[in-house]
Amino acid sequence: MSATFLGMPATPPRSPYGTGNLRGDRKFPAAAHDELRNEQLRSNLGRATHTIRAKRLHVTGELPDWEELRDAGSAIKTDTMNRLPELLEELERNVTARGGTVHWARDGVEANEIVARLVRETGSDEVIKVKSMATQEIGLNEHLESLGITAHETDLAELIVQLAHDKPSHILVPAIHRNRDEIREIFLKEIPGVDPSLDNVPAHLAGAARAYLREKFMTTKVAVSGANFGIAETGTLSVVESEGNGRMCLTLPDTLITVMGIEKVLPRYQDLEVFLQLLPRSSTGERMNPYTSMWTGVTPGDGPQTFHLVLLDNGRTAALADRIGREALNCIRCSACLNVCPVYERAGGHAYGSTYPGPIGAVLTPQLAGMHAAKDDPNSSLPYASSLCGACFDACPVKIDIPSLLVELRHQHTEQSGTTAEKLAMKAAGAVMSRPKVYTAAQKASRLGRALARDGKLPALPPPLNGWSDSRDTPAPPKQSFRAWLASAEGAAAMREASAEHTRDQQQEDGK
Amino acid sequence: MRIGLFATCLGDTLFPEAVKSTAVLLARLGHEVVFPPGQTCCGQMHVNTGYQREPVPLVRNFADQFGDASIDAVVMPSGSCAGSVRHQHELVAERYGDAALRAGVATVRAKTYELSELLVDVLDVTDVGAYFPHRVTYHPTCHSLRMLRVGDKPLRLLRAVDSIDLVELPEADSCCGFGGTFAVKNAETSTAMLQDKMRNVTSTGAAVCTAGDSSCLMHIGGGLSRIKAGARTLHLAQILSSTRTSPYVLTEAAR
Ligand code: SF4
């Protein structure tokens, strides 16, 4: 073999097993079993998702060019993924030229180390944070805490989740599973010096959070943020939010550290025109979100004087290497697919065990972290956590065909699973049903089921079908299949009579 | 028109009445209905459960059975099977098939229709001369709605039915929770979805919940029967084939 042979290109690494928040501790059906019994969660989720759905439909319906916007968003993202390496290098050049420093993190572990080092260099043992999924994905807060650095979440819902030592259950509404009585309890217990007479009026709860957070904004020297978009052409970063807490974090501290997934890059500044229309309308159902912050490197005398951008891979290149699956990287995390998903609406976000729940999470999580990393990997259940109803595809502002991606991941799963009972059954079914004679014989054999039936219904079915028969009756097989009927004298007579009826109708028409 | 009828494995084996109604309806409208006897299954369950190699012989058999140029159109009383033929056979053929299969799949795909599409788009009828004097609500199954985009075609057909009392189903476009093997693998989440669907069906006071897909109807009907909801499911074709001279005899559903 010649010395220049470099071997097959290795599969790009996924998020390392056992790190970050991209894998639950059990499979979806087991986790959903418990969540389905949480009445509070189900009613909160039902109410919230229905409200957001209606708002979204209203503000997307009023735009005459909504479909064209979706097409544009999809095209820009697809173009971005097709030339991701060059765009990232362009982004790095432009951020550096404007006084920022760019760091490349292969995975969450590296990103956590980089951020921790940068925080330490400032001498601070506290950071304030803008809501960020990337840092949740890699478990940054936990990592910082293990080093004695306290991270304060400043988004109201994230703050509630953090104070409750909980995990977010929704991309956009992380505390959707909590009601205001619970929030009051959490605040009374966790916010130092809070007024003990605090009641459950939303404005009062927000006031308590505000007083607590203002103090943090004024005294903390370092902030960590995520980014919704990074513009290659100019080196501009952008955060889109509702509360203004993000704006405070992005402007008040001395040092800003932004952790951005590499798929968030956009080629041109002009592309924001499309995404700043798509994102708020799809996510909160607003025409425009209240705060859109943009910054480019460092501006002397204005805002943070030290800016670091950490570009995070953590399995994204592995997703990009998948010809069909890469479409999932087009996601702009609007959460529209979650809000329309009937499975998410019932089971809730925690059942997915990942920072990314719902339809897109069921695709993205296995792509980033793998689904065969251990025996019975919980992530292998995620692609099956969908009835493939397609509501997500219709809602997605960048037209990601999520049902097809789920089917693709199911296929990847069965291909990697070796021989299973299910695969043998599928093979057998395929073999029977591709031989009409054998198929007809099997059909006849199914009539035997009639012997077991009572009142025309089959009794409870054995595993793995017992879940079905727990809540649904199964009709007994009919006396005769369609094909047997058609071949019978009765069937032939019925078809002859139907044709004759047409002829009679024709004659009547003609006779008129 | 010479119409190839695909009974679907579920329709042929478990729900033959819906297929009989389809055949009778099309004959009554003056068309020649042909039933290629070698037909079996479209392979939808395989693909949706993650298997793409195993259904190759099924996809090939389907293309062989219906590829004949003398068949003008292929119809099936199932939105999800039509969706599978139109959207998944290509995928299977691309990945695991040969050139002949790819060509065969493309030919059949172009002439495949779900029942309401065939009636409204191809045969250009909305009033099929049906008579059904009962309260009915329509569930637009997910694959008919979002994969095939049948839109309001089934409703236009139903509105033209003589004496029908058609009532709107609240949250009609929500999935009933079937999803093939989803109802087995995630039975509890599926049941939670089914419960909401049944609540919406019973809130209409309809005697019949209809749809264009026997699989979803098996799911909803199985649930309604279990809770003795006083309503039943019936395939769209069975309503459309009911006439004044030979009306569908609706028996009281268990309460
Ligand atoms: S997949 Fe589409 S709908 Fe879902 S969060 Fe991403 S962009 Fe939004």
PDB file of C-alpha atoms in Angstrom, chain B residues 2-254:
ATOM      1  CA  ARG B   2     -60.631   0.473 -16.602  1.00  0.00           C
ATOM      2  CA  ILE B   3     -59.817   0.757 -12.927  1.00  0.00           C
ATOM      3  CA  GLY B   4     -57.455  -1.547 -11.060  1.00  0.00           C
ATOM      4  CA  LEU B   5     -58.698  -2.112  -7.524  1.00  0.00           C
ATOM      5  CA  PHE B   6     -56.116  -2.609  -4.809  1.00  0.00           C
ATOM      6  CA  ALA B   7     -57.958  -4.075  -1.831  1.00  0.00           C
ATOM      7  CA  THR B   8     -55.028  -3.526   0.603  1.00  0.00           C
ATOM      8  CA  CYS B   9     -54.068  -6.439   2.847  1.00  0.00           C
ATOM      9  CA  LEU B  10     -56.083  -5.051   5.737  1.00  0.00           C
ATOM     10  CA  GLY B  11     -59.146  -4.402   3.587  1.00  0.00           C
ATOM     11  CA  ASP B  12     -58.984  -7.759   1.847  1.00  0.00           C
ATOM     12  CA  THR B  13     -58.498  -9.754   5.025  1.00  0.00           C
ATOM     13  CA  LEU B  14     -60.238  -7.888   7.859  1.00  0.00           C
ATOM     14  CA  PHE B  15     -62.470  -5.187   6.390  1.00  0.00           C
ATOM     15  CA  PRO B  16     -63.825  -6.570   3.097  1.00  0.00           C
ATOM     16  CA  GLU B  17     -67.063  -4.549   3.305  1.00  0.00           C
ATOM     17  CA  ALA B  18     -65.193  -1.298   2.542  1.00  0.00           C
ATOM     18  CA  VAL B  19     -63.589  -2.890  -0.506  1.00  0.00           C
ATOM     19  CA  LYS B  20     -66.861  -4.418  -1.721  1.00  0.00           C
ATOM     20  CA  SER B  21     -68.468  -0.990  -1.465  1.00  0.00           C
ATOM     21  CA  THR B  22     -65.626   0.548  -3.462  1.00  0.00           C
ATOM     22  CA  ALA B  23     -65.994  -2.055  -6.198  1.00  0.00           C
ATOM     23  CA  VAL B  24     -69.781  -1.772  -6.355  1.00  0.00           C
ATOM     24  CA  LEU B  25     -69.666   2.041  -6.342  1.00  0.00           C
ATOM     25  CA  LEU B  26     -67.247   2.203  -9.255  1.00  0.00           C
ATOM     26  CA  ALA B  27     -69.227  -0.356 -11.266  1.00  0.00           C
ATOM     27  CA  ARG B  28     -72.402   1.598 -10.611  1.00  0.00           C
ATOM     28  CA  LEU B  29     -70.679   4.684 -11.975  1.00  0.00           C
ATOM     29  CA  GLY B  30     -70.084   2.744 -15.188  1.00  0.00           C
ATOM     30  CA  HIS B  31     -66.472   1.702 -14.831  1.00  0.00           C
ATOM     31  CA  GLU B  32     -64.830  -1.609 -15.363  1.00  0.00           C
ATOM     32  CA  VAL B  33     -63.298  -2.789 -12.111  1.00  0.00           C
ATOM     33  CA  VAL B  34     -60.399  -5.210 -12.411  1.00  0.00           C
ATOM     34  CA  PHE B  35     -58.906  -7.069  -9.498  1.00  0.00           C
ATOM     35  CA  PRO B  36     -55.433  -8.445 -10.305  1.00  0.00           C
ATOM     36  CA  PRO B  37     -55.544 -11.631  -8.225  1.00  0.00           C
ATOM     37  CA  GLY B  38     -51.803 -11.677  -7.508  1.00  0.00           C
ATOM     38  CA  GLN B  39     -52.035  -8.512  -5.388  1.00  0.00           C
ATOM     39  CA  THR B  40     -51.197  -8.626  -1.683  1.00  0.00           C
ATOM     40  CA  CYS B  41     -49.775  -5.752   0.371  1.00  0.00           C
ATOM     41  CA  CYS B  42     -48.102  -2.394  -0.356  1.00  0.00           C
ATOM     42  CA  GLY B  43     -45.417  -2.768   2.326  1.00  0.00           C
ATOM     43  CA  GLN B  44     -46.368   0.368   4.238  1.00  0.00           C
ATOM     44  CA  MET B  45     -46.052  -1.280   7.632  1.00  0.00           C
ATOM     45  CA  HIS B  46     -42.562  -2.453   6.810  1.00  0.00           C
ATOM     46  CA  VAL B  47     -41.304   0.936   5.702  1.00  0.00           C
ATOM     47  CA  ASN B  48     -42.939   2.842   8.538  1.00  0.00           C
ATOM     48  CA  THR B  49     -41.447   0.445  11.068  1.00  0.00           C
ATOM     49  CA  GLY B  50     -37.959   0.918   9.628  1.00  0.00           C
ATOM     50  CA  TYR B  51     -37.667  -1.976   7.181  1.00  0.00           C
ATOM     51  CA  GLN B  52     -36.791  -1.158   3.584  1.00  0.00           C
ATOM     52  CA  ARG B  53     -35.086  -4.310   2.292  1.00  0.00           C
ATOM     53  CA  GLU B  54     -37.814  -6.703   3.422  1.00  0.00           C
ATOM     54  CA  PRO B  55     -40.639  -5.016   1.433  1.00  0.00           C
ATOM     55  CA  VAL B  56     -38.737  -5.011  -1.889  1.00  0.00           C
ATOM     56  CA  PRO B  57     -40.642  -8.104  -3.131  1.00  0.00           C
ATOM     57  CA  LEU B  58     -43.929  -6.445  -2.114  1.00  0.00           C
ATOM     58  CA  VAL B  59     -43.123  -3.265  -3.979  1.00  0.00           C
ATOM     59  CA  ARG B  60     -42.115  -5.302  -7.002  1.00  0.00           C
ATOM     60  CA  ASN B  61     -45.282  -7.385  -6.832  1.00  0.00           C
ATOM     61  CA  PHE B  62     -47.423  -4.251  -6.617  1.00  0.00           C
ATOM     62  CA  ALA B  63     -45.745  -2.719  -9.660  1.00  0.00           C
ATOM     63  CA  ASP B  64     -46.106  -5.997 -11.583  1.00  0.00           C
ATOM     64  CA  GLN B  65     -49.767  -6.447 -10.709  1.00  0.00           C
ATOM     65  CA  PHE B  66     -50.866  -2.940 -11.643  1.00  0.00           C
ATOM     66  CA  GLY B  67     -48.248  -1.912 -14.222  1.00  0.00           C
ATOM     67  CA  ASP B  68     -50.286  -3.196 -17.198  1.00  0.00           C
ATOM     68  CA  ALA B  69     -51.030  -0.361 -19.598  1.00  0.00           C
ATOM     69  CA  SER B  70     -54.634  -1.562 -19.984  1.00  0.00           C
ATOM     70  CA  ILE B  71     -55.258  -0.371 -16.406  1.00  0.00           C
ATOM     71  CA  ASP B  72     -56.026   3.333 -16.641  1.00  0.00           C
ATOM     72  CA  ALA B  73     -55.988   4.083 -12.919  1.00  0.00           C
ATOM     73  CA  VAL B  74     -55.314   2.238  -9.681  1.00  0.00           C
ATOM     74  CA  VAL B  75     -57.572   2.961  -6.723  1.00  0.00           C
ATOM     75  CA  MET B  76     -57.396   1.941  -3.099  1.00  0.00           C
ATOM     76  CA  PRO B  77     -59.811   2.716  -0.262  1.00  0.00           C
ATOM     77  CA  SER B  78     -56.927   3.759   1.978  1.00  0.00           C
ATOM     78  CA  GLY B  79     -55.142   7.097   2.243  1.00  0.00           C
ATOM     79  CA  SER B  80     -52.119   5.618   3.931  1.00  0.00           C
ATOM     80  CA  CYS B  81     -51.614   2.835   1.382  1.00  0.00           C
ATOM     81  CA  ALA B  82     -51.961   5.357  -1.456  1.00  0.00           C
ATOM     82  CA  GLY B  83     -49.430   7.494   0.407  1.00  0.00           C
ATOM     83  CA  SER B  84     -47.084   4.549   0.634  1.00  0.00           C
ATOM     84  CA  VAL B  85     -47.345   3.798  -3.090  1.00  0.00           C
ATOM     85  CA  ARG B  86     -46.875   7.419  -4.028  1.00  0.00           C
ATOM     86  CA  HIS B  87     -44.131   8.371  -1.570  1.00  0.00           C
ATOM     87  CA  GLN B  88     -42.393   5.288  -0.227  1.00  0.00           C
ATOM     88  CA  HIS B  89     -42.155   2.835  -3.110  1.00  0.00           C
ATOM     89  CA  GLU B  90     -39.781   5.200  -4.847  1.00  0.00           C
ATOM     90  CA  LEU B  91     -37.537   5.315  -1.780  1.00  0.00           C
ATOM     91  CA  VAL B  92     -37.391   1.531  -1.506  1.00  0.00           C
ATOM     92  CA  ALA B  93     -36.755   1.124  -5.247  1.00  0.00           C
ATOM     93  CA  GLU B  94     -34.044   3.805  -5.252  1.00  0.00           C
ATOM     94  CA  ARG B  95     -32.211   2.224  -2.387  1.00  0.00           C
ATOM     95  CA  TYR B  96     -32.647  -1.506  -2.808  1.00  0.00           C
ATOM     96  CA  GLY B  97     -34.201  -2.033  -6.215  1.00  0.00           C
ATOM     97  CA  ASP B  98     -32.929  -2.296  -9.775  1.00  0.00           C
ATOM     98  CA  ALA B  99     -33.589  -0.144 -12.825  1.00  0.00           C
ATOM     99  CA  ALA B 100     -36.617  -2.241 -13.804  1.00  0.00           C
ATOM    100  CA  LEU B 101     -38.191  -1.770 -10.406  1.00  0.00           C
ATOM    101  CA  ARG B 102     -37.549   1.951 -10.410  1.00  0.00           C
ATOM    102  CA  ALA B 103     -39.234   2.248 -13.801  1.00  0.00           C
ATOM    103  CA  GLY B 104     -42.148   0.045 -12.720  1.00  0.00           C
ATOM    104  CA  VAL B 105     -42.681   2.030  -9.554  1.00  0.00           C
ATOM    105  CA  ALA B 106     -42.687   5.333 -11.420  1.00  0.00           C
ATOM    106  CA  THR B 107     -45.320   4.073 -13.883  1.00  0.00           C
ATOM    107  CA  VAL B 108     -47.741   2.824 -11.250  1.00  0.00           C
ATOM    108  CA  ARG B 109     -47.163   5.758  -8.921  1.00  0.00           C
ATOM    109  CA  ALA B 110     -48.396   8.197 -11.555  1.00  0.00           C
ATOM    110  CA  LYS B 111     -51.783   6.495 -11.868  1.00  0.00           C
ATOM    111  CA  THR B 112     -52.445   5.656  -8.218  1.00  0.00           C
ATOM    112  CA  TYR B 113     -55.295   7.339  -6.368  1.00  0.00           C
ATOM    113  CA  GLU B 114     -57.050   7.168  -3.059  1.00  0.00           C
ATOM    114  CA  LEU B 115     -60.827   6.750  -3.498  1.00  0.00           C
ATOM    115  CA  SER B 116     -61.914  10.378  -3.018  1.00  0.00           C
ATOM    116  CA  GLU B 117     -59.154  11.607  -5.353  1.00  0.00           C
ATOM    117  CA  LEU B 118     -60.225   9.178  -8.052  1.00  0.00           C
ATOM    118  CA  LEU B 119     -63.871  10.190  -7.769  1.00  0.00           C
ATOM    119  CA  VAL B 120     -63.410  13.951  -7.616  1.00  0.00           C
ATOM    120  CA  ASP B 121     -60.231  14.566  -9.636  1.00  0.00           C
ATOM    121  CA  VAL B 122     -60.245  11.803 -12.222  1.00  0.00           C
ATOM    122  CA  LEU B 123     -63.895  10.802 -12.656  1.00  0.00           C
ATOM    123  CA  ASP B 124     -65.145  14.312 -11.936  1.00  0.00           C
ATOM    124  CA  VAL B 125     -68.110  13.310  -9.761  1.00  0.00           C
ATOM    125  CA  THR B 126     -69.107  14.578  -6.339  1.00  0.00           C
ATOM    126  CA  ASP B 127     -72.707  13.359  -6.314  1.00  0.00           C
ATOM    127  CA  VAL B 128     -72.430   9.596  -6.589  1.00  0.00           C
ATOM    128  CA  GLY B 129     -76.154   9.058  -6.003  1.00  0.00           C
ATOM    129  CA  ALA B 130     -75.806   7.910  -2.432  1.00  0.00           C
ATOM    130  CA  TYR B 131     -78.457   7.944   0.297  1.00  0.00           C
ATOM    131  CA  PHE B 132     -77.543   7.744   3.979  1.00  0.00           C
ATOM    132  CA  PRO B 133     -80.126   9.140   6.431  1.00  0.00           C
ATOM    133  CA  HIS B 134     -77.917   9.245   9.549  1.00  0.00           C
ATOM    134  CA  ARG B 135     -75.781  11.660  11.523  1.00  0.00           C
ATOM    135  CA  VAL B 136     -72.186  11.346  10.366  1.00  0.00           C
ATOM    136  CA  THR B 137     -68.913  13.001  11.313  1.00  0.00           C
ATOM    137  CA  TYR B 138     -65.762  12.816   9.201  1.00  0.00           C
ATOM    138  CA  HIS B 139     -62.227  12.208  10.459  1.00  0.00           C
ATOM    139  CA  PRO B 140     -59.657  13.268   7.857  1.00  0.00           C
ATOM    140  CA  THR B 141     -56.923  10.696   8.421  1.00  0.00           C
ATOM    141  CA  CYS B 142     -53.393  12.103   8.648  1.00  0.00           C
ATOM    142  CA  HIS B 143     -51.973  10.516   5.535  1.00  0.00           C
ATOM    143  CA  SER B 144     -54.957  11.529   3.398  1.00  0.00           C
ATOM    144  CA  LEU B 145     -54.745  15.026   4.775  1.00  0.00           C
ATOM    145  CA  ARG B 146     -51.023  15.704   4.884  1.00  0.00           C
ATOM    146  CA  MET B 147     -49.353  13.148   2.623  1.00  0.00           C
ATOM    147  CA  LEU B 148     -51.892  13.035  -0.201  1.00  0.00           C
ATOM    148  CA  ARG B 149     -53.463  16.464   0.403  1.00  0.00           C
ATOM    149  CA  VAL B 150     -56.969  15.238  -0.411  1.00  0.00           C
ATOM    150  CA  GLY B 151     -58.270  18.444   1.174  1.00  0.00           C
ATOM    151  CA  ASP B 152     -62.051  18.661   1.277  1.00  0.00           C
ATOM    152  CA  LYS B 153     -62.692  16.068  -1.440  1.00  0.00           C
ATOM    153  CA  PRO B 154     -64.177  13.500   0.942  1.00  0.00           C
ATOM    154  CA  LEU B 155     -66.361  16.212   2.483  1.00  0.00           C
ATOM    155  CA  ARG B 156     -67.607  17.324  -0.917  1.00  0.00           C
ATOM    156  CA  LEU B 157     -68.595  13.732  -1.624  1.00  0.00           C
ATOM    157  CA  LEU B 158     -70.339  13.440   1.734  1.00  0.00           C
ATOM    158  CA  ARG B 159     -72.178  16.749   1.403  1.00  0.00           C
ATOM    159  CA  ALA B 160     -73.721  15.473  -1.822  1.00  0.00           C
ATOM    160  CA  VAL B 161     -75.160  12.399  -0.100  1.00  0.00           C
ATOM    161  CA  ASP B 162     -78.968  12.430   0.045  1.00  0.00           C
ATOM    162  CA  SER B 163     -80.490  12.849   3.568  1.00  0.00           C
ATOM    163  CA  ILE B 164     -77.152  12.758   5.378  1.00  0.00           C
ATOM    164  CA  ASP B 165     -76.784  14.804   8.579  1.00  0.00           C
ATOM    165  CA  LEU B 166     -73.121  15.728   8.319  1.00  0.00           C
ATOM    166  CA  VAL B 167     -71.654  17.342  11.447  1.00  0.00           C
ATOM    167  CA  GLU B 168     -68.197  18.800  11.901  1.00  0.00           C
ATOM    168  CA  LEU B 169     -65.738  16.907  14.069  1.00  0.00           C
ATOM    169  CA  PRO B 170     -63.972  19.188  16.584  1.00  0.00           C
ATOM    170  CA  GLU B 171     -60.173  19.101  16.246  1.00  0.00           C
ATOM    171  CA  ALA B 172     -60.703  16.983  13.188  1.00  0.00           C
ATOM    172  CA  ASP B 173     -57.133  17.213  11.948  1.00  0.00           C
ATOM    173  CA  SER B 174     -55.594  15.778  15.128  1.00  0.00           C
ATOM    174  CA  CYS B 175     -54.154  12.305  14.756  1.00  0.00           C
ATOM    175  CA  CYS B 176     -56.257   9.475  16.250  1.00  0.00           C
ATOM    176  CA  GLY B 177     -53.076   7.899  17.616  1.00  0.00           C
ATOM    177  CA  PHE B 178     -52.915   4.838  15.392  1.00  0.00           C
ATOM    178  CA  GLY B 179     -49.692   5.216  13.417  1.00  0.00           C
ATOM    179  CA  GLY B 180     -49.368   1.499  12.635  1.00  0.00           C
ATOM    180  CA  THR B 181     -46.885  -0.131  14.980  1.00  0.00           C
ATOM    181  CA  PHE B 182     -46.899   3.117  17.017  1.00  0.00           C
ATOM    182  CA  ALA B 183     -50.130   1.913  18.644  1.00  0.00           C
ATOM    183  CA  VAL B 184     -48.248  -1.177  19.808  1.00  0.00           C
ATOM    184  CA  LYS B 185     -44.813   0.283  20.607  1.00  0.00           C
ATOM    185  CA  ASN B 186     -46.216   3.369  22.327  1.00  0.00           C
ATOM    186  CA  ALA B 187     -49.616   2.003  23.303  1.00  0.00           C
ATOM    187  CA  GLU B 188     -50.178   4.369  26.228  1.00  0.00           C
ATOM    188  CA  THR B 189     -49.442   7.590  24.344  1.00  0.00           C
ATOM    189  CA  SER B 190     -51.531   6.248  21.485  1.00  0.00           C
ATOM    190  CA  THR B 191     -54.409   5.568  23.886  1.00  0.00           C
ATOM    191  CA  ALA B 192     -54.208   9.117  25.259  1.00  0.00           C
ATOM    192  CA  MET B 193     -54.592  10.411  21.701  1.00  0.00           C
ATOM    193  CA  LEU B 194     -57.429   7.993  21.005  1.00  0.00           C
ATOM    194  CA  GLN B 195     -59.324   9.131  24.090  1.00  0.00           C
ATOM    195  CA  ASP B 196     -59.338  12.737  22.896  1.00  0.00           C
ATOM    196  CA  LYS B 197     -60.440  11.651  19.417  1.00  0.00           C
ATOM    197  CA  MET B 198     -63.307   9.587  20.876  1.00  0.00           C
ATOM    198  CA  ARG B 199     -64.388  12.457  23.118  1.00  0.00           C
ATOM    199  CA  ASN B 200     -64.615  14.681  20.052  1.00  0.00           C
ATOM    200  CA  VAL B 201     -66.523  12.044  18.094  1.00  0.00           C
ATOM    201  CA  THR B 202     -69.099  11.463  20.815  1.00  0.00           C
ATOM    202  CA  SER B 203     -69.502  15.218  21.375  1.00  0.00           C
ATOM    203  CA  THR B 204     -71.040  15.469  17.897  1.00  0.00           C
ATOM    204  CA  GLY B 205     -73.786  12.972  18.691  1.00  0.00           C
ATOM    205  CA  ALA B 206     -73.002  11.243  15.388  1.00  0.00           C
ATOM    206  CA  ALA B 207     -74.012   7.612  14.926  1.00  0.00           C
ATOM    207  CA  VAL B 208     -71.137   7.130  12.516  1.00  0.00           C
ATOM    208  CA  CYS B 209     -67.558   8.352  12.349  1.00  0.00           C
ATOM    209  CA  THR B 210     -66.301   7.911   8.820  1.00  0.00           C
ATOM    210  CA  ALA B 211     -62.902   8.175   7.147  1.00  0.00           C
ATOM    211  CA  GLY B 212     -61.078   7.013   4.073  1.00  0.00           C
ATOM    212  CA  ASP B 213     -58.799   4.529   5.755  1.00  0.00           C
ATOM    213  CA  SER B 214     -59.734   1.225   7.401  1.00  0.00           C
ATOM    214  CA  SER B 215     -56.646   1.212   9.600  1.00  0.00           C
ATOM    215  CA  CYS B 216     -57.534   4.452  11.410  1.00  0.00           C
ATOM    216  CA  LEU B 217     -61.157   3.299  11.536  1.00  0.00           C
ATOM    217  CA  MET B 218     -60.069   0.015  13.117  1.00  0.00           C
ATOM    218  CA  HIS B 219     -58.306   2.055  15.789  1.00  0.00           C
ATOM    219  CA  ILE B 220     -61.108   4.535  16.477  1.00  0.00           C
ATOM    220  CA  GLY B 221     -63.773   1.843  16.094  1.00  0.00           C
ATOM    221  CA  GLY B 222     -61.915  -0.504  18.429  1.00  0.00           C
ATOM    222  CA  GLY B 223     -61.856   2.226  21.066  1.00  0.00           C
ATOM    223  CA  LEU B 224     -65.510   3.234  20.592  1.00  0.00           C
ATOM    224  CA  SER B 225     -66.566  -0.398  20.899  1.00  0.00           C
ATOM    225  CA  ARG B 226     -64.510  -0.886  24.061  1.00  0.00           C
ATOM    226  CA  ILE B 227     -66.083   2.092  25.851  1.00  0.00           C
ATOM    227  CA  LYS B 228     -69.522   1.380  24.380  1.00  0.00           C
ATOM    228  CA  ALA B 229     -69.721   4.935  23.097  1.00  0.00           C
ATOM    229  CA  GLY B 230     -72.909   4.466  21.108  1.00  0.00           C
ATOM    230  CA  ALA B 231     -71.145   5.395  17.886  1.00  0.00           C
ATOM    231  CA  ARG B 232     -69.465   3.254  15.264  1.00  0.00           C
ATOM    232  CA  THR B 233     -67.005   3.667  12.424  1.00  0.00           C
ATOM    233  CA  LEU B 234     -67.790   3.102   8.774  1.00  0.00           C
ATOM    234  CA  HIS B 235     -65.600   3.540   5.726  1.00  0.00           C
ATOM    235  CA  LEU B 236     -66.415   6.436   3.398  1.00  0.00           C
ATOM    236  CA  ALA B 237     -66.979   3.941   0.580  1.00  0.00           C
ATOM    237  CA  GLN B 238     -69.741   2.242   2.568  1.00  0.00           C
ATOM    238  CA  ILE B 239     -71.637   5.514   2.878  1.00  0.00           C
ATOM    239  CA  LEU B 240     -71.111   6.392  -0.762  1.00  0.00           C
ATOM    240  CA  SER B 241     -72.341   2.986  -1.940  1.00  0.00           C
ATOM    241  CA  SER B 242     -75.509   3.122   0.142  1.00  0.00           C
ATOM    242  CA  THR B 243     -78.534   3.987  -2.047  1.00  0.00           C
ATOM    243  CA  ARG B 244     -82.278   4.331  -1.686  1.00  0.00           C
ATOM    244  CA  THR B 245     -82.786   0.990  -3.400  1.00  0.00           C
ATOM    245  CA  SER B 246     -80.131  -0.814  -1.394  1.00  0.00           C
ATOM    246  CA  PRO B 247     -79.456   1.281   1.725  1.00  0.00           C
ATOM    247  CA  TYR B 248     -76.812   0.436   4.262  1.00  0.00           C
ATOM    248  CA  VAL B 249     -78.568  -1.054   7.284  1.00  0.00           C
ATOM    249  CA  LEU B 250     -77.144   0.661  10.326  1.00  0.00           C
ATOM    250  CA  THR B 251     -77.423  -1.392  13.483  1.00  0.00           C
ATOM    251  CA  GLU B 252     -77.455   0.286  16.866  1.00  0.00           C
ATOM    252  CA  ALA B 253     -73.924   0.655  18.300  1.00  0.00           C
ATOM    253  CA  ALA B 254     -73.353  -0.669  21.809  1.00  0.00           C
TER     254      ALA B 254
END
